[in-house]
PDB file of C-alpha atoms in Angstrom:
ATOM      1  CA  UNK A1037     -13.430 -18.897   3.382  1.00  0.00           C
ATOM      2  CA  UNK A1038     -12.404 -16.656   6.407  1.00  0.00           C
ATOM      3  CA  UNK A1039      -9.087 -17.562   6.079  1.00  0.00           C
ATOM      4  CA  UNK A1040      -8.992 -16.500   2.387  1.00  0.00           C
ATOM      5  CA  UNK A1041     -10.753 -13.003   3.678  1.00  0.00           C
ATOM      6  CA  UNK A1042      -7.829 -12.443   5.926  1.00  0.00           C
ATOM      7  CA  UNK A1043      -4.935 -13.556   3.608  1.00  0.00           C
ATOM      8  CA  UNK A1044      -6.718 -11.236   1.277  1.00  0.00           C
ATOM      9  CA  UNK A1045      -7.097  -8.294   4.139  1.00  0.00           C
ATOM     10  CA  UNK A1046      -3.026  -8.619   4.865  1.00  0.00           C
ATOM     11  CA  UNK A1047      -1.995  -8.780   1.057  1.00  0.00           C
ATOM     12  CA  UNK A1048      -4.299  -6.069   0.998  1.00  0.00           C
ATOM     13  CA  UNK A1049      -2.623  -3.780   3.419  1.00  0.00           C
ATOM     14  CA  UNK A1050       0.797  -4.549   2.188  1.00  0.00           C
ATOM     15  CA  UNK A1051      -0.323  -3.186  -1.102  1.00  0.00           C
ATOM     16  CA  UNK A1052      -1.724  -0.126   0.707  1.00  0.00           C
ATOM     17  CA  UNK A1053       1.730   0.443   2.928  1.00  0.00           C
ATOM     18  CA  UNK A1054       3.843  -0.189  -1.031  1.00  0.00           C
ATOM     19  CA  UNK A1055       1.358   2.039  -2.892  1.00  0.00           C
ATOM     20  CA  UNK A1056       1.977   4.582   0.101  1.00  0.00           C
ATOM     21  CA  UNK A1057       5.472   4.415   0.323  1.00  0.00           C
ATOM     22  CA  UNK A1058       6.329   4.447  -3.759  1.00  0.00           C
ATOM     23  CA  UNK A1059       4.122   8.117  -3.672  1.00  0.00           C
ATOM     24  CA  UNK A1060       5.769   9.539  -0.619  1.00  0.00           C
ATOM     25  CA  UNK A1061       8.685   8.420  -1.956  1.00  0.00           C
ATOM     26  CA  UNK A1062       8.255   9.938  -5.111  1.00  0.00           C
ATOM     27  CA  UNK A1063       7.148  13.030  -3.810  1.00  0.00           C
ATOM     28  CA  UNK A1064       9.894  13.701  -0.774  1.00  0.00           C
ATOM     29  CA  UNK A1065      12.556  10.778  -1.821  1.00  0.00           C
ATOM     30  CA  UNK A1066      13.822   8.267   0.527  1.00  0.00           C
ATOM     31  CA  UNK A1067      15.850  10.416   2.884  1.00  0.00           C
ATOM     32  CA  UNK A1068      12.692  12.821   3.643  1.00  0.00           C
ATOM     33  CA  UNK A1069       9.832  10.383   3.924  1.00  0.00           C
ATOM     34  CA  UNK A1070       9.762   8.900   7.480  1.00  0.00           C
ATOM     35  CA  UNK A1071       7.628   5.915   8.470  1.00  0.00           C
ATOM     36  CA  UNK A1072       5.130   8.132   9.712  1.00  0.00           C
ATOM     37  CA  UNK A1073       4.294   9.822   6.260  1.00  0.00           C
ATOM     38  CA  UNK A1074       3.712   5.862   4.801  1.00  0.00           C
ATOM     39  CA  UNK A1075       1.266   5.030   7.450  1.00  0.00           C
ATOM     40  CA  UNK A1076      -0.931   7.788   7.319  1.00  0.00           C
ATOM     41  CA  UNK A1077      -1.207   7.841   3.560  1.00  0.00           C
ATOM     42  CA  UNK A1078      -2.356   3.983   3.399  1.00  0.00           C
ATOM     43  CA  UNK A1079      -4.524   5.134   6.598  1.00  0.00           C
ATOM     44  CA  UNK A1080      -2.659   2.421   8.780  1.00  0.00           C
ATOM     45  CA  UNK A1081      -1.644   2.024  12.326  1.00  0.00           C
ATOM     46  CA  UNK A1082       2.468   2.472  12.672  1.00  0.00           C
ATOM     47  CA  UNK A1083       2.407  -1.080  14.223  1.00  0.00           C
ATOM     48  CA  UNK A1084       1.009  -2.604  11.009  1.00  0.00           C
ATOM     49  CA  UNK A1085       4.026  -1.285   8.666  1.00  0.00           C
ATOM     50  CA  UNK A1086       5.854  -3.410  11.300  1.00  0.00           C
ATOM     51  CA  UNK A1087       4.260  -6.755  10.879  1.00  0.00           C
ATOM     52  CA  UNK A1088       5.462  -6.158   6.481  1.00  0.00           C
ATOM     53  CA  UNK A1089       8.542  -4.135   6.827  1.00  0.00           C
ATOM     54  CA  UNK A1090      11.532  -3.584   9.265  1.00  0.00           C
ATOM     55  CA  UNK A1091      12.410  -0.136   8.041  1.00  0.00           C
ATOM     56  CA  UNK A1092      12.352   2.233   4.617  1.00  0.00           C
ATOM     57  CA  UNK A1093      15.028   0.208   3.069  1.00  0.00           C
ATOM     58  CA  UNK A1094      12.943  -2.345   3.308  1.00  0.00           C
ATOM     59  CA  UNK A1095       9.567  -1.109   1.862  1.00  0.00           C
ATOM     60  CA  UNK A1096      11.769   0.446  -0.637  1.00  0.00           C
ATOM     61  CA  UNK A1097      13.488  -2.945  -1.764  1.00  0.00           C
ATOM     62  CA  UNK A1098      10.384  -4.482  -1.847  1.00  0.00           C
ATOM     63  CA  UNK A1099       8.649  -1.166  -4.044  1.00  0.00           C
ATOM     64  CA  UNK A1100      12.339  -1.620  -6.600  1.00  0.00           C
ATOM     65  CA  UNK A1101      11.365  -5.914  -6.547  1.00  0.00           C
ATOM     66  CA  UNK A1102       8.162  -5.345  -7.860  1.00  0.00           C
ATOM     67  CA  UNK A1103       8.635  -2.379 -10.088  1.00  0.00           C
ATOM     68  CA  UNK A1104      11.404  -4.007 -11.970  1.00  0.00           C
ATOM     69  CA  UNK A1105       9.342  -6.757 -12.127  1.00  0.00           C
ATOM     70  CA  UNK A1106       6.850  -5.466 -14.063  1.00  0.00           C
ATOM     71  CA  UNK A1107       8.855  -3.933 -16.330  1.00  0.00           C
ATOM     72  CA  UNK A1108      10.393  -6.930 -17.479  1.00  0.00           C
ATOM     73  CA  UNK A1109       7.504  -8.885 -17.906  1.00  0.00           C
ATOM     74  CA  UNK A1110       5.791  -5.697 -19.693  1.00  0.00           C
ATOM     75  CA  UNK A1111       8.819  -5.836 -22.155  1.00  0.00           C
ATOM     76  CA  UNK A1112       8.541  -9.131 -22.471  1.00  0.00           C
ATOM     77  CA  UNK A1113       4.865  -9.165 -23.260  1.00  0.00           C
ATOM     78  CA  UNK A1114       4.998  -6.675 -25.553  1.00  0.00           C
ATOM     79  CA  UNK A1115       7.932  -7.986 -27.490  1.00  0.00           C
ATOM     80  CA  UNK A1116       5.849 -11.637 -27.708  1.00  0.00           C
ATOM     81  CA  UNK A1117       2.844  -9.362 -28.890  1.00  0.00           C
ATOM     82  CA  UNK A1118       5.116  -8.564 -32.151  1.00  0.00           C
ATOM     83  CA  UNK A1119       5.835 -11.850 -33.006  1.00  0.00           C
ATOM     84  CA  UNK A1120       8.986 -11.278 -33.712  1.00  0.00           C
ATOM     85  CA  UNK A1121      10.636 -14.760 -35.386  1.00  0.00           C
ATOM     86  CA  UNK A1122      14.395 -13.440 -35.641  1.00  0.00           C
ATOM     87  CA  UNK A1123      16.611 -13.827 -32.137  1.00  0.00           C
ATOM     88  CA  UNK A1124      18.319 -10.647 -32.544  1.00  0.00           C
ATOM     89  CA  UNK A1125      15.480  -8.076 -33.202  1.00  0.00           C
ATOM     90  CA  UNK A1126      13.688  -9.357 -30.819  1.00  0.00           C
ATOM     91  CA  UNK A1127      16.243  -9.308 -27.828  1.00  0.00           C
ATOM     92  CA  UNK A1128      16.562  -5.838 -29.550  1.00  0.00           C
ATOM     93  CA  UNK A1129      13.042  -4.892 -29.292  1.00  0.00           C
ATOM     94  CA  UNK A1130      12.607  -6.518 -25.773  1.00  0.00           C
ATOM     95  CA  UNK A1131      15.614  -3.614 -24.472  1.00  0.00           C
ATOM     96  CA  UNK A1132      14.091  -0.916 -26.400  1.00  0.00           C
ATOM     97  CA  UNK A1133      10.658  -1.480 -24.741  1.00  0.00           C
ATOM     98  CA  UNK A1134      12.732  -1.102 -21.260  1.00  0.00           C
ATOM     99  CA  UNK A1135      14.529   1.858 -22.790  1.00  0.00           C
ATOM    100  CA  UNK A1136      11.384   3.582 -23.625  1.00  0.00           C
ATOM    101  CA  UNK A1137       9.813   2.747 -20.670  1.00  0.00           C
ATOM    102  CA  UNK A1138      12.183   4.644 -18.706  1.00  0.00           C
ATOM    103  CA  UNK A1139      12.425   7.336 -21.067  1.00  0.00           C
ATOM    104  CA  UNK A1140       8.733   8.101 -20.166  1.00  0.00           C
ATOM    105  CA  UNK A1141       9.105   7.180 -16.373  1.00  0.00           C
ATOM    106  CA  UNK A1142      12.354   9.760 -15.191  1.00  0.00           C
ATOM    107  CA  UNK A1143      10.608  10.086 -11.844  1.00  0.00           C
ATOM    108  CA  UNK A1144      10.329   6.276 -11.838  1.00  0.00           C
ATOM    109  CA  UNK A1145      14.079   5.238 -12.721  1.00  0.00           C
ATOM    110  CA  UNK A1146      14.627   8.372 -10.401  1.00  0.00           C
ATOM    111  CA  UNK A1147      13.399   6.327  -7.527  1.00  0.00           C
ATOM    112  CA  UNK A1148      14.583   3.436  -8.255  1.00  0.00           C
ATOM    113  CA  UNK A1149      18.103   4.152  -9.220  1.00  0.00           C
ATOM    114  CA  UNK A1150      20.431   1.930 -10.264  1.00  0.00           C
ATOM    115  CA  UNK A1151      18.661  -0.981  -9.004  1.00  0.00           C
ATOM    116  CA  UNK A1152      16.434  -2.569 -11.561  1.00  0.00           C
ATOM    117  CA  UNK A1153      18.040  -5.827 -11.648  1.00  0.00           C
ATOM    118  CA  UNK A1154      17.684  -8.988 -12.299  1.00  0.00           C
ATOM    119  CA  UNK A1155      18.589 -10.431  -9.253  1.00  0.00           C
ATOM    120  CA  UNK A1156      15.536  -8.527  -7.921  1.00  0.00           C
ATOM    121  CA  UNK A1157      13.224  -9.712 -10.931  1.00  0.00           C
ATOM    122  CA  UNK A1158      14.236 -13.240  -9.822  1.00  0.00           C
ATOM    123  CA  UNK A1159      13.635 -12.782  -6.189  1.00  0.00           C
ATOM    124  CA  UNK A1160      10.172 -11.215  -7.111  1.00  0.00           C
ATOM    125  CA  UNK A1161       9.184 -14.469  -9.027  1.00  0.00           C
ATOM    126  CA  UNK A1162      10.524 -16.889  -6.969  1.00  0.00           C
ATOM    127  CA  UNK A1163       7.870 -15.772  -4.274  1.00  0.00           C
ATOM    128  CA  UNK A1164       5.521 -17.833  -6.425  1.00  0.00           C
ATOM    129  CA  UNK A1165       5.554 -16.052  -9.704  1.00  0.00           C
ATOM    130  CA  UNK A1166       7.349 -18.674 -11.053  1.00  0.00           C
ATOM    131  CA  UNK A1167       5.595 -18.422 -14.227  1.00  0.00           C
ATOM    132  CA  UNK A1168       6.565 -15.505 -15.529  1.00  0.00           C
ATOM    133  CA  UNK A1169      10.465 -16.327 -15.679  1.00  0.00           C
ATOM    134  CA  UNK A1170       9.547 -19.814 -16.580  1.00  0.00           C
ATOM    135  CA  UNK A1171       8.217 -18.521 -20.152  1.00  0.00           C
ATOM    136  CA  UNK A1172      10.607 -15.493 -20.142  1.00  0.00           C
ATOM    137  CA  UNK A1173      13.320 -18.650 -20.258  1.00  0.00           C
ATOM    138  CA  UNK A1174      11.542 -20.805 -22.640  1.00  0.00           C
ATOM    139  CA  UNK A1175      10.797 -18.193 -25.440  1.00  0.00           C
ATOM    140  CA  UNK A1176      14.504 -17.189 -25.167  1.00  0.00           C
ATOM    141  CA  UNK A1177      15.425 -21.156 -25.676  1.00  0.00           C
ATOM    142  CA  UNK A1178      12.971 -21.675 -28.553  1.00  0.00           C
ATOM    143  CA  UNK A1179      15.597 -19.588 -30.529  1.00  0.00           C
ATOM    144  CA  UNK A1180      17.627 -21.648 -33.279  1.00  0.00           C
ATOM    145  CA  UNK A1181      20.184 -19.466 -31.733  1.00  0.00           C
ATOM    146  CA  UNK A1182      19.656 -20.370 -28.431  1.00  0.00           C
ATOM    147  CA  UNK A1183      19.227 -24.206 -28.292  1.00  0.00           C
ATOM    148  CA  UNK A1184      23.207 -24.660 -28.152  1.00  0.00           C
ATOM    149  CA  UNK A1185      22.949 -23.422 -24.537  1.00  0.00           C
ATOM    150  CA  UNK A1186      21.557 -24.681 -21.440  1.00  0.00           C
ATOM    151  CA  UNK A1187      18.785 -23.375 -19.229  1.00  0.00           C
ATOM    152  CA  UNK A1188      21.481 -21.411 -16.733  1.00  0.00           C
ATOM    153  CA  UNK A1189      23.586 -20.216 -19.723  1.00  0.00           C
ATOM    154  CA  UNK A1190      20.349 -18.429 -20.726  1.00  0.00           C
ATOM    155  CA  UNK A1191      19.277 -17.490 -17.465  1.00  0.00           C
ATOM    156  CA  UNK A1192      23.160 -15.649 -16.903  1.00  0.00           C
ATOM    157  CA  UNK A1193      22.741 -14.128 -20.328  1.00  0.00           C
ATOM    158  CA  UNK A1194      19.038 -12.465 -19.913  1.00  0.00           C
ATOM    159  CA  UNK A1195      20.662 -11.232 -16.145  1.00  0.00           C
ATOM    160  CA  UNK A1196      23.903  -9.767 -17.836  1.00  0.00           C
ATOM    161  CA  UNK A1197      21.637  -7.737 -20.799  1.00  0.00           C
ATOM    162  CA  UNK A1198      19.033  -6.808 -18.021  1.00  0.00           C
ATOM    163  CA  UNK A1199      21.946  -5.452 -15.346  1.00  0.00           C
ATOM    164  CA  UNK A1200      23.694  -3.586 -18.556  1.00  0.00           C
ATOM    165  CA  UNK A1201      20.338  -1.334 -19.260  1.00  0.00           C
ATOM    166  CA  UNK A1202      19.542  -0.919 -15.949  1.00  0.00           C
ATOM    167  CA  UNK A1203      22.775   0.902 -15.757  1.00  0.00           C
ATOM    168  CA  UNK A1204      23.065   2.284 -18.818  1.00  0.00           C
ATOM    169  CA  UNK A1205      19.401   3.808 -18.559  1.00  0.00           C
ATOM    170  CA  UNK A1206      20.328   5.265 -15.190  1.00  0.00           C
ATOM    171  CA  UNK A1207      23.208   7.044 -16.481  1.00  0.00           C
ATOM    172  CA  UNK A1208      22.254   8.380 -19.351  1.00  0.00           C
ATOM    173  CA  UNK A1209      19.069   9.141 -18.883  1.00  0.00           C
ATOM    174  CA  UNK A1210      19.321  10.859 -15.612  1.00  0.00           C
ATOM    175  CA  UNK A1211      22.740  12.056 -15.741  1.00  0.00           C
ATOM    176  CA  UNK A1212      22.773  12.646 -19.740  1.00  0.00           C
ATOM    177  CA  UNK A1213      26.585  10.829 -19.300  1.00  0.00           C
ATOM    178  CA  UNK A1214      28.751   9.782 -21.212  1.00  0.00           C
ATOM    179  CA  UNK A1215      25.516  11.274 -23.676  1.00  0.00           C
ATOM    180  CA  UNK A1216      21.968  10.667 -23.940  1.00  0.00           C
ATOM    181  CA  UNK A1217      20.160   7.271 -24.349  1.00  0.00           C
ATOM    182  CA  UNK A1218      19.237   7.617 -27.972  1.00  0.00           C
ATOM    183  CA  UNK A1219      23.044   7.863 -28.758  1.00  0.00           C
ATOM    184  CA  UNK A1220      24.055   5.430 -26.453  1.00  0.00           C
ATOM    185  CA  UNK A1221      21.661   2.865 -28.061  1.00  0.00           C
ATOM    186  CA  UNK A1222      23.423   1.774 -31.315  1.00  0.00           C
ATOM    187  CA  UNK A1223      26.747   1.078 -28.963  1.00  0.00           C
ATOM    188  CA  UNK A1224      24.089  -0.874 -26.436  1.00  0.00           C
ATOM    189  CA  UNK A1225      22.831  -3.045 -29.306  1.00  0.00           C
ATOM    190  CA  UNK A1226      26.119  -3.641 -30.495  1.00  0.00           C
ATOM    191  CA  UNK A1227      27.161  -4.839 -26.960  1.00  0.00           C
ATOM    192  CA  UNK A1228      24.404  -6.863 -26.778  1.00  0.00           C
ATOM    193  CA  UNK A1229      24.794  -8.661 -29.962  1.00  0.00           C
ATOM    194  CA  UNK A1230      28.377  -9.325 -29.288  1.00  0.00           C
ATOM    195  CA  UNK A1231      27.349 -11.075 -25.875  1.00  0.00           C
ATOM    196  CA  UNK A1232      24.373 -13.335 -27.600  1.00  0.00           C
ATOM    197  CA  UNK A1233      26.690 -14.232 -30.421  1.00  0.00           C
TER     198      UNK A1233
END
């Protein structure tokens, strides 16, 4: 039981130091937040960002793992919540949710940049979330449209759809180029049906 209490206490504090670091960071950015400014907001001693973290870059790669994380597995909940039966629309809904979600979030995708990736979801999960990108995989395989391909064809497909929003949000929701997200979005859709057909 004691050990549970402290692998609780440590996961604890490196929740603290993240939760710090993501407001300081969206308050000053990167650049202006020093190491300092983390520790006292999670009320910490310097040393103990240490025994988590080697530097900023590193809180703030862990902080873009998790938050694109969650928003893939909130798309994909959300799109399993509408019971969608047809492949398309719901690949199509699944993106929209992630295009909405950043819609509402600027400061977030702000933060984060250009780096909500897959690659990133995948390192999250592997870190025993398995789960998640287990199912994620499966639903996408249950698909009439699907079952041609293997599990690593599907896997290269989700990461290809994932990186193209991620950068597509970015840019035109940020830096309104080449226009804003609700024009881009027909093109988007049409890019993404070409690659799942």
């Amino acid at each position: 039981m004691a050990q549970r209490t402290l692998k609780q206490q440590k996961e604890q504090k490196q929740d603290d130091l993240l939760n710090s670091a993501y407001h300081c960071f969206l308050n000053k950015g990167l650049a202006k937040t020093t190491i300092d400014d983390i520790v006292r907001r999670a009320q910490v001693a310097k040393g103990t960002f240490y025994l988590y973290f080697h530097d900023k870059e590193d809180i703030m790669k862990h902080l873009v793992i998790q938050i694109s994380s969650q928003i893939v597995i909130r798309a994909y909940t959300q799109t399993q919540e509408q019971k969608i039966t047809d492949f398309l629309p719901a690949v199509l809904f699944f993106i929209d949710t992630i295009i909405e979600y950043f819609k509402s979030n600027k400061d977030l995708l702000k933060l984060i940049e250009r780096n909500f990736s897959w690659p990133l979801v995948v390192e999250y999960l592997s870190e025993g979330n398995q789960a998640e990108i287990n199912a994620i995989l499966e639903e996408l395989l249950s698909y009439p449209q699907m079952r041609r391909l293997d599990q690593d064809e599907a896997f290269r497909i989700l990461y290809m759809i994932v990186e193209l929003v991620g950068s597509v949000c970015y840019s035109s929701i940020i830096e309104e180029q080449p226009a804003s997200i609700d024009h881009l979005k027909p093109t988007l859709y049409r890019m993404v049906e070409k690659m799942l057909m």
